[in-house]
PDB file of C-alpha atoms in Angstrom:
ATOM      1  CA  UNK A 252      -0.086   0.120   0.092  1.00 34.00           C
ATOM      2  CA  UNK A 253       1.651   3.295  -0.825  1.00 38.00           C
ATOM      3  CA  UNK A 254       0.440   6.807   0.442  1.00 41.00           C
ATOM      4  CA  UNK A 255       2.301   9.731  -0.977  1.00 45.00           C
ATOM      5  CA  UNK A 256       1.904  12.219   2.057  1.00 58.00           C
ATOM      6  CA  UNK A 257       1.750  11.425   5.806  1.00 70.00           C
ATOM      7  CA  UNK A 258      -0.534  13.454   8.180  1.00 76.00           C
ATOM      8  CA  UNK A 259       1.455  15.362  10.305  1.00 81.00           C
ATOM      9  CA  UNK A 260      -1.075  14.681  13.255  1.00 90.00           C
ATOM     10  CA  UNK A 261      -3.249  11.968  14.801  1.00 91.00           C
ATOM     11  CA  UNK A 262      -6.512  11.642  12.695  1.00 91.00           C
ATOM     12  CA  UNK A 263      -9.762  12.873  14.621  1.00 86.00           C
ATOM     13  CA  UNK A 264     -12.369   9.872  15.592  1.00 80.00           C
ATOM     14  CA  UNK A 265     -14.078   9.212  12.877  1.00 85.00           C
ATOM     15  CA  UNK A 266     -11.425   9.754   9.984  1.00 92.00           C
ATOM     16  CA  UNK A 267      -8.906   6.756  10.420  1.00 95.00           C
ATOM     17  CA  UNK A 268      -9.113   4.055   8.257  1.00 96.00           C
ATOM     18  CA  UNK A 269     -11.722   1.255   8.893  1.00 94.00           C
ATOM     19  CA  UNK A 270      -9.407  -1.555   9.835  1.00 95.00           C
ATOM     20  CA  UNK A 271     -11.105  -4.765  10.438  1.00 96.00           C
ATOM     21  CA  UNK A 272     -12.576  -7.691  13.122  1.00 96.00           C
ATOM     22  CA  UNK A 273     -10.013 -10.279  12.366  1.00 95.00           C
ATOM     23  CA  UNK A 274      -6.623 -10.029  14.672  1.00 95.00           C
ATOM     24  CA  UNK A 275      -3.412  -9.779  13.157  1.00 90.00           C
ATOM     25  CA  UNK A 276      -1.558 -13.778  13.122  1.00 93.00           C
ATOM     26  CA  UNK A 277       1.130 -13.631  15.383  1.00 97.00           C
ATOM     27  CA  UNK A 278       3.915 -16.538  16.361  1.00 97.00           C
ATOM     28  CA  UNK A 279       2.805 -18.059  19.708  1.00 97.00           C
ATOM     29  CA  UNK A 280       6.288 -17.872  21.254  1.00 98.00           C
ATOM     30  CA  UNK A 281       9.028 -15.281  21.404  1.00 98.00           C
ATOM     31  CA  UNK A 282      11.532 -15.689  18.662  1.00 98.00           C
ATOM     32  CA  UNK A 283      14.437 -14.954  21.455  1.00 98.00           C
ATOM     33  CA  UNK A 284      13.367 -16.565  25.062  1.00 97.00           C
ATOM     34  CA  UNK A 285      10.427 -19.268  23.906  1.00 98.00           C
ATOM     35  CA  UNK A 286       8.036 -17.195  26.162  1.00 98.00           C
ATOM     36  CA  UNK A 287       4.464 -17.627  25.309  1.00 98.00           C
ATOM     37  CA  UNK A 288       4.203 -14.132  23.625  1.00 98.00           C
ATOM     38  CA  UNK A 289       0.604 -13.740  23.912  1.00 97.00           C
ATOM     39  CA  UNK A 290       0.321 -15.221  27.755  1.00 96.00           C
ATOM     40  CA  UNK A 291      -0.999 -16.568  29.731  1.00 97.00           C
ATOM     41  CA  UNK A 292       1.959 -14.533  31.778  1.00 98.00           C
ATOM     42  CA  UNK A 293       2.744 -15.391  35.641  1.00 97.00           C
ATOM     43  CA  UNK A 294       0.360 -14.006  38.332  1.00 96.00           C
ATOM     44  CA  UNK A 295       2.886 -11.492  39.827  1.00 96.00           C
ATOM     45  CA  UNK A 296       4.275  -9.766  36.600  1.00 98.00           C
ATOM     46  CA  UNK A 297       2.920  -6.239  35.117  1.00 98.00           C
ATOM     47  CA  UNK A 298       2.545  -4.950  31.825  1.00 98.00           C
ATOM     48  CA  UNK A 299       3.325  -1.580  30.151  1.00 98.00           C
ATOM     49  CA  UNK A 300       3.899  -0.356  26.855  1.00 99.00           C
ATOM     50  CA  UNK A 301       6.445   2.440  25.208  1.00 98.00           C
ATOM     51  CA  UNK A 302       6.939   4.000  22.212  1.00 98.00           C
ATOM     52  CA  UNK A 303      10.241   5.093  21.078  1.00 98.00           C
ATOM     53  CA  UNK A 304       9.961   5.034  17.414  1.00 97.00           C
ATOM     54  CA  UNK A 305      11.220   2.239  15.336  1.00 97.00           C
ATOM     55  CA  UNK A 306       9.805  -0.369  17.792  1.00 98.00           C
ATOM     56  CA  UNK A 307      12.579  -3.214  16.230  1.00 97.00           C
ATOM     57  CA  UNK A 308      15.197  -1.470  18.361  1.00 97.00           C
ATOM     58  CA  UNK A 309      13.288  -0.409  20.999  1.00 98.00           C
ATOM     59  CA  UNK A 310      12.001  -3.969  21.700  1.00 98.00           C
ATOM     60  CA  UNK A 311      15.649  -5.344  21.905  1.00 98.00           C
ATOM     61  CA  UNK A 312      16.401  -3.186  24.584  1.00 97.00           C
ATOM     62  CA  UNK A 313      13.993  -4.354  26.498  1.00 98.00           C
ATOM     63  CA  UNK A 314      14.011  -8.141  25.990  1.00 98.00           C
ATOM     64  CA  UNK A 315      17.747  -7.962  27.015  1.00 97.00           C
ATOM     65  CA  UNK A 316      17.055  -6.456  30.454  1.00 97.00           C
ATOM     66  CA  UNK A 317      16.939  -8.788  33.594  1.00 97.00           C
ATOM     67  CA  UNK A 318      13.375  -9.374  34.393  1.00 98.00           C
ATOM     68  CA  UNK A 319      11.595  -8.618  31.653  1.00 98.00           C
ATOM     69  CA  UNK A 320       9.543 -11.765  30.930  1.00 98.00           C
ATOM     70  CA  UNK A 321       7.999 -11.206  27.365  1.00 98.00           C
ATOM     71  CA  UNK A 322       8.387  -8.159  24.986  1.00 98.00           C
ATOM     72  CA  UNK A 323       6.152  -7.648  21.590  1.00 98.00           C
ATOM     73  CA  UNK A 324       5.833  -5.264  19.239  1.00 98.00           C
ATOM     74  CA  UNK A 325       2.365  -3.616  17.983  1.00 98.00           C
ATOM     75  CA  UNK A 326       0.365  -0.793  17.127  1.00 98.00           C
ATOM     76  CA  UNK A 327      -1.537   1.519  19.837  1.00 98.00           C
ATOM     77  CA  UNK A 328      -2.926   4.762  20.454  1.00 97.00           C
ATOM     78  CA  UNK A 329      -5.120   5.277  17.400  1.00 97.00           C
ATOM     79  CA  UNK A 330      -8.553   4.720  16.238  1.00 95.00           C
ATOM     80  CA  UNK A 331      -8.349   1.468  13.728  1.00 97.00           C
ATOM     81  CA  UNK A 332      -8.826  -1.601  14.578  1.00 97.00           C
ATOM     82  CA  UNK A 333      -6.211  -4.446  13.874  1.00 98.00           C
ATOM     83  CA  UNK A 334      -4.168  -2.409  11.480  1.00 98.00           C
ATOM     84  CA  UNK A 335      -1.649  -3.719   9.431  1.00 97.00           C
ATOM     85  CA  UNK A 336       1.876  -2.141   8.904  1.00 97.00           C
ATOM     86  CA  UNK A 337       0.991  -0.114   5.679  1.00 97.00           C
ATOM     87  CA  UNK A 338      -1.919   1.347   7.312  1.00 97.00           C
ATOM     88  CA  UNK A 339      -0.315   2.692  10.436  1.00 97.00           C
ATOM     89  CA  UNK A 340       2.929   4.140   8.404  1.00 96.00           C
ATOM     90  CA  UNK A 341       0.300   5.907   6.303  1.00 96.00           C
ATOM     91  CA  UNK A 342      -0.630   8.012   9.620  1.00 96.00           C
ATOM     92  CA  UNK A 343      -4.248   7.263   8.555  1.00 96.00           C
ATOM     93  CA  UNK A 344      -4.753   5.013  12.182  1.00 97.00           C
ATOM     94  CA  UNK A 345      -3.677   7.255  14.826  1.00 97.00           C
ATOM     95  CA  UNK A 346      -1.528   4.528  16.276  1.00 98.00           C
ATOM     96  CA  UNK A 347       2.590   4.745  17.079  1.00 98.00           C
ATOM     97  CA  UNK A 348       4.647   1.237  16.819  1.00 98.00           C
ATOM     98  CA  UNK A 349       4.870   0.049  20.703  1.00 98.00           C
ATOM     99  CA  UNK A 350       6.786  -2.722  22.328  1.00 98.00           C
ATOM    100  CA  UNK A 351       4.770  -4.279  25.253  1.00 98.00           C
ATOM    101  CA  UNK A 352       6.770  -5.055  28.135  1.00 98.00           C
ATOM    102  CA  UNK A 353       5.943  -7.854  31.095  1.00 98.00           C
ATOM    103  CA  UNK A 354       7.780  -7.698  33.455  1.00 98.00           C
ATOM    104  CA  UNK A 355       8.553  -9.297  37.109  1.00 98.00           C
ATOM    105  CA  UNK A 356       8.567  -6.314  39.575  1.00 98.00           C
ATOM    106  CA  UNK A 357      10.433  -8.398  42.403  1.00 97.00           C
ATOM    107  CA  UNK A 358      13.599  -8.405  39.282  1.00 98.00           C
ATOM    108  CA  UNK A 359      13.584  -5.471  37.959  1.00 97.00           C
ATOM    109  CA  UNK A 360      11.357  -1.951  38.998  1.00 97.00           C
ATOM    110  CA  UNK A 361       9.708   0.302  36.806  1.00 97.00           C
ATOM    111  CA  UNK A 362      12.184   3.051  37.231  1.00 96.00           C
ATOM    112  CA  UNK A 363      14.604   1.183  35.744  1.00 96.00           C
ATOM    113  CA  UNK A 364      12.612   0.314  32.846  1.00 97.00           C
ATOM    114  CA  UNK A 365      11.805   4.144  32.636  1.00 97.00           C
ATOM    115  CA  UNK A 366      15.391   5.120  32.942  1.00 96.00           C
ATOM    116  CA  UNK A 367      16.354   3.006  29.734  1.00 97.00           C
ATOM    117  CA  UNK A 368      13.058   4.049  27.834  1.00 98.00           C
ATOM    118  CA  UNK A 369      14.200   8.268  28.444  1.00 97.00           C
ATOM    119  CA  UNK A 370      17.540   7.437  27.684  1.00 97.00           C
ATOM    120  CA  UNK A 371      17.550   5.549  24.948  1.00 97.00           C
ATOM    121  CA  UNK A 372      15.248   7.766  22.571  1.00 97.00           C
ATOM    122  CA  UNK A 373      14.401  11.521  22.197  1.00 97.00           C
ATOM    123  CA  UNK A 374      11.734  12.297  24.121  1.00 98.00           C
ATOM    124  CA  UNK A 375      11.267  15.869  22.843  1.00 97.00           C
ATOM    125  CA  UNK A 376      10.516  15.811  19.046  1.00 96.00           C
ATOM    126  CA  UNK A 377       6.787  15.204  18.793  1.00 97.00           C
ATOM    127  CA  UNK A 378       6.018  13.315  15.530  1.00 97.00           C
ATOM    128  CA  UNK A 379       8.870  12.027  14.758  1.00 96.00           C
ATOM    129  CA  UNK A 380      12.434  10.014  16.281  1.00 96.00           C
ATOM    130  CA  UNK A 381      15.296  11.201  14.130  1.00 93.00           C
ATOM    131  CA  UNK A 382      15.111  10.903  10.286  1.00 92.00           C
ATOM    132  CA  UNK A 383      12.167   8.879  10.802  1.00 95.00           C
ATOM    133  CA  UNK A 384       9.096  11.268  10.402  1.00 95.00           C
ATOM    134  CA  UNK A 385       5.373  10.422  11.412  1.00 96.00           C
ATOM    135  CA  UNK A 386       2.672  10.095  13.506  1.00 96.00           C
ATOM    136  CA  UNK A 387       3.811   6.287  13.759  1.00 97.00           C
ATOM    137  CA  UNK A 388       6.890   7.255  15.593  1.00 97.00           C
ATOM    138  CA  UNK A 389       5.866   9.362  18.463  1.00 98.00           C
ATOM    139  CA  UNK A 390       7.010   9.194  21.839  1.00 98.00           C
ATOM    140  CA  UNK A 391       4.391   7.096  24.468  1.00 98.00           C
ATOM    141  CA  UNK A 392       3.987   5.789  27.515  1.00 98.00           C
ATOM    142  CA  UNK A 393       0.784   3.650  27.951  1.00 98.00           C
ATOM    143  CA  UNK A 394       0.390   2.596  32.056  1.00 98.00           C
ATOM    144  CA  UNK A 395      -2.008  -0.418  33.241  1.00 98.00           C
ATOM    145  CA  UNK A 396      -2.194   0.729  36.753  1.00 98.00           C
ATOM    146  CA  UNK A 397      -2.291   4.138  38.853  1.00 98.00           C
ATOM    147  CA  UNK A 398       0.922   2.944  40.517  1.00 98.00           C
ATOM    148  CA  UNK A 399       2.812   2.800  37.512  1.00 98.00           C
ATOM    149  CA  UNK A 400       1.252   6.351  36.136  1.00 98.00           C
ATOM    150  CA  UNK A 401       2.306   7.470  39.495  1.00 97.00           C
ATOM    151  CA  UNK A 402       5.940   7.060  38.688  1.00 97.00           C
ATOM    152  CA  UNK A 403       5.858   7.653  35.346  1.00 97.00           C
ATOM    153  CA  UNK A 404       4.614  11.191  35.849  1.00 97.00           C
ATOM    154  CA  UNK A 405       7.749  11.644  38.736  1.00 96.00           C
ATOM    155  CA  UNK A 406       9.843   9.987  35.956  1.00 97.00           C
ATOM    156  CA  UNK A 407       8.847  12.347  33.281  1.00 97.00           C
ATOM    157  CA  UNK A 408       8.890  15.446  35.566  1.00 96.00           C
ATOM    158  CA  UNK A 409      12.886  14.795  36.625  1.00 96.00           C
ATOM    159  CA  UNK A 410      13.749  13.897  33.235  1.00 97.00           C
ATOM    160  CA  UNK A 411      12.158  17.332  31.764  1.00 97.00           C
ATOM    161  CA  UNK A 412      14.332  19.141  34.474  1.00 96.00           C
ATOM    162  CA  UNK A 413      17.360  17.526  33.402  1.00 96.00           C
ATOM    163  CA  UNK A 414      16.361  18.077  29.595  1.00 97.00           C
ATOM    164  CA  UNK A 415      16.019  21.734  30.184  1.00 96.00           C
ATOM    165  CA  UNK A 416      19.145  22.354  31.891  1.00 95.00           C
ATOM    166  CA  UNK A 417      20.864  21.178  28.621  1.00 95.00           C
ATOM    167  CA  UNK A 418      18.862  22.974  26.830  1.00 95.00           C
ATOM    168  CA  UNK A 419      16.342  20.599  25.587  1.00 95.00           C
ATOM    169  CA  UNK A 420      12.940  19.749  25.928  1.00 87.00           C
ATOM    170  CA  UNK A 421       9.466  19.803  26.580  1.00 97.00           C
ATOM    171  CA  UNK A 422       8.853  16.409  27.171  1.00 98.00           C
ATOM    172  CA  UNK A 423       6.089  15.436  24.332  1.00 98.00           C
ATOM    173  CA  UNK A 424       5.933  11.873  25.011  1.00 98.00           C
ATOM    174  CA  UNK A 425       2.155  10.941  25.256  1.00 98.00           C
ATOM    175  CA  UNK A 426       1.128   9.608  28.540  1.00 98.00           C
ATOM    176  CA  UNK A 427      -1.905   7.809  29.520  1.00 98.00           C
ATOM    177  CA  UNK A 428      -3.679   4.671  30.188  1.00 98.00           C
ATOM    178  CA  UNK A 429      -2.885   1.847  27.928  1.00 98.00           C
ATOM    179  CA  UNK A 430      -5.642   1.911  24.997  1.00 98.00           C
ATOM    180  CA  UNK A 431      -6.230  -1.203  22.616  1.00 98.00           C
ATOM    181  CA  UNK A 432      -2.995  -2.991  22.041  1.00 98.00           C
ATOM    182  CA  UNK A 433      -2.698  -4.773  18.370  1.00 98.00           C
ATOM    183  CA  UNK A 434      -0.109  -7.022  17.470  1.00 98.00           C
ATOM    184  CA  UNK A 435       2.165  -6.516  15.249  1.00 98.00           C
ATOM    185  CA  UNK A 436       2.860  -9.190  12.022  1.00 98.00           C
ATOM    186  CA  UNK A 437       5.201 -12.077  12.917  1.00 98.00           C
ATOM    187  CA  UNK A 438       8.087 -10.541  10.744  1.00 97.00           C
ATOM    188  CA  UNK A 439       8.167  -7.512  13.311  1.00 98.00           C
ATOM    189  CA  UNK A 440       8.791  -9.506  16.113  1.00 98.00           C
ATOM    190  CA  UNK A 441      11.574  -9.719  17.657  1.00 98.00           C
ATOM    191  CA  UNK A 442      13.177  -8.279  14.125  1.00 98.00           C
ATOM    192  CA  UNK A 443      16.688  -7.432  15.079  1.00 98.00           C
ATOM    193  CA  UNK A 444      17.411 -11.317  16.617  1.00 98.00           C
ATOM    194  CA  UNK A 445      15.998 -12.824  13.236  1.00 97.00           C
ATOM    195  CA  UNK A 446      18.050  -9.686  11.612  1.00 96.00           C
ATOM    196  CA  UNK A 447      21.287  -9.021  13.506  1.00 92.00           C
ATOM    197  CA  UNK A 448      22.029  -5.983  11.234  1.00 90.00           C
ATOM    198  CA  UNK A 449      18.430  -4.885  10.462  1.00 94.00           C
ATOM    199  CA  UNK A 450      17.836  -1.173  11.074  1.00 94.00           C
ATOM    200  CA  UNK A 451      18.029   0.727  14.258  1.00 93.00           C
ATOM    201  CA  UNK A 452      17.369   3.957  14.510  1.00 90.00           C
ATOM    202  CA  UNK A 453      17.431   4.591  18.219  1.00 93.00           C
ATOM    203  CA  UNK A 454      19.459   7.672  19.286  1.00 92.00           C
ATOM    204  CA  UNK A 455      19.147   9.416  22.460  1.00 94.00           C
ATOM    205  CA  UNK A 456      19.994  12.624  23.736  1.00 95.00           C
ATOM    206  CA  UNK A 457      22.840  12.177  25.628  1.00 94.00           C
ATOM    207  CA  UNK A 458      21.402  13.480  28.875  1.00 95.00           C
ATOM    208  CA  UNK A 459      21.396  10.931  31.830  1.00 92.00           C
ATOM    209  CA  UNK A 460      18.194   9.743  33.459  1.00 91.00           C
ATOM    210  CA  UNK A 461      18.585  11.400  37.043  1.00 84.00           C
ATOM    211  CA  UNK A 462      18.396   9.125  39.888  1.00 53.00           C
ATOM    212  CA  UNK A 463      15.647  10.122  42.661  1.00 44.00           C
ATOM    213  CA  UNK A 464      12.620  11.833  42.553  1.00 38.00           C
ATOM    214  CA  UNK A 465      10.997   8.268  41.547  1.00 40.00           C
ATOM    215  CA  UNK A 466      13.604   7.825  39.030  1.00 40.00           C
ATOM    216  CA  UNK A 467      15.946   5.002  41.270  1.00 41.00           C
ATOM    217  CA  UNK A 468      18.703   2.810  39.962  1.00 40.00           C
ATOM    218  CA  UNK A 469      18.615  -0.819  40.000  1.00 40.00           C
TER     219      UNK A 469
END
């Protein structure tokens, strides 16, 4: 599917592509660790969603962290049900590329996950990450509990202050309770494990995420 020009803003309700009722077929197991991609997950685990631009490199960051049980890539934050990759890239679904992170809070803290999130991309760029331009590359955090939301808010405040001291900011990351998550095609799942020389456009700001004020080192 080819779209000549991407919109620079998320389409309003009723303006997005129609999508479909059928879910995207996806592999049953994580390519790297063999865990069940769609669950069931351990009872004590928690889930949070991160958008950092292209989801290939972002997913690799998280599956490498001890205490992360499962990662998966998909589409979130828009109106189109069960979109495919071409539709998301058109900018006409409203979705951003997302990494689903299922973690054991007894083994890795949310603060540690957030430190990785903030430092490994530029959360000040709006509808882009570097040369990757479009609504599907916007920065996002989608939470699943009130406790997560509180920690995320504190970390944003702390990191925004640190960015400001370096002449950067404000943070444009979309932060809200998690909307529907749609798994991306199997081809995209754990892409850089299957294609070690594949594209990764991640680039942070070089500003360290402060320890304290809700952001603690592991």
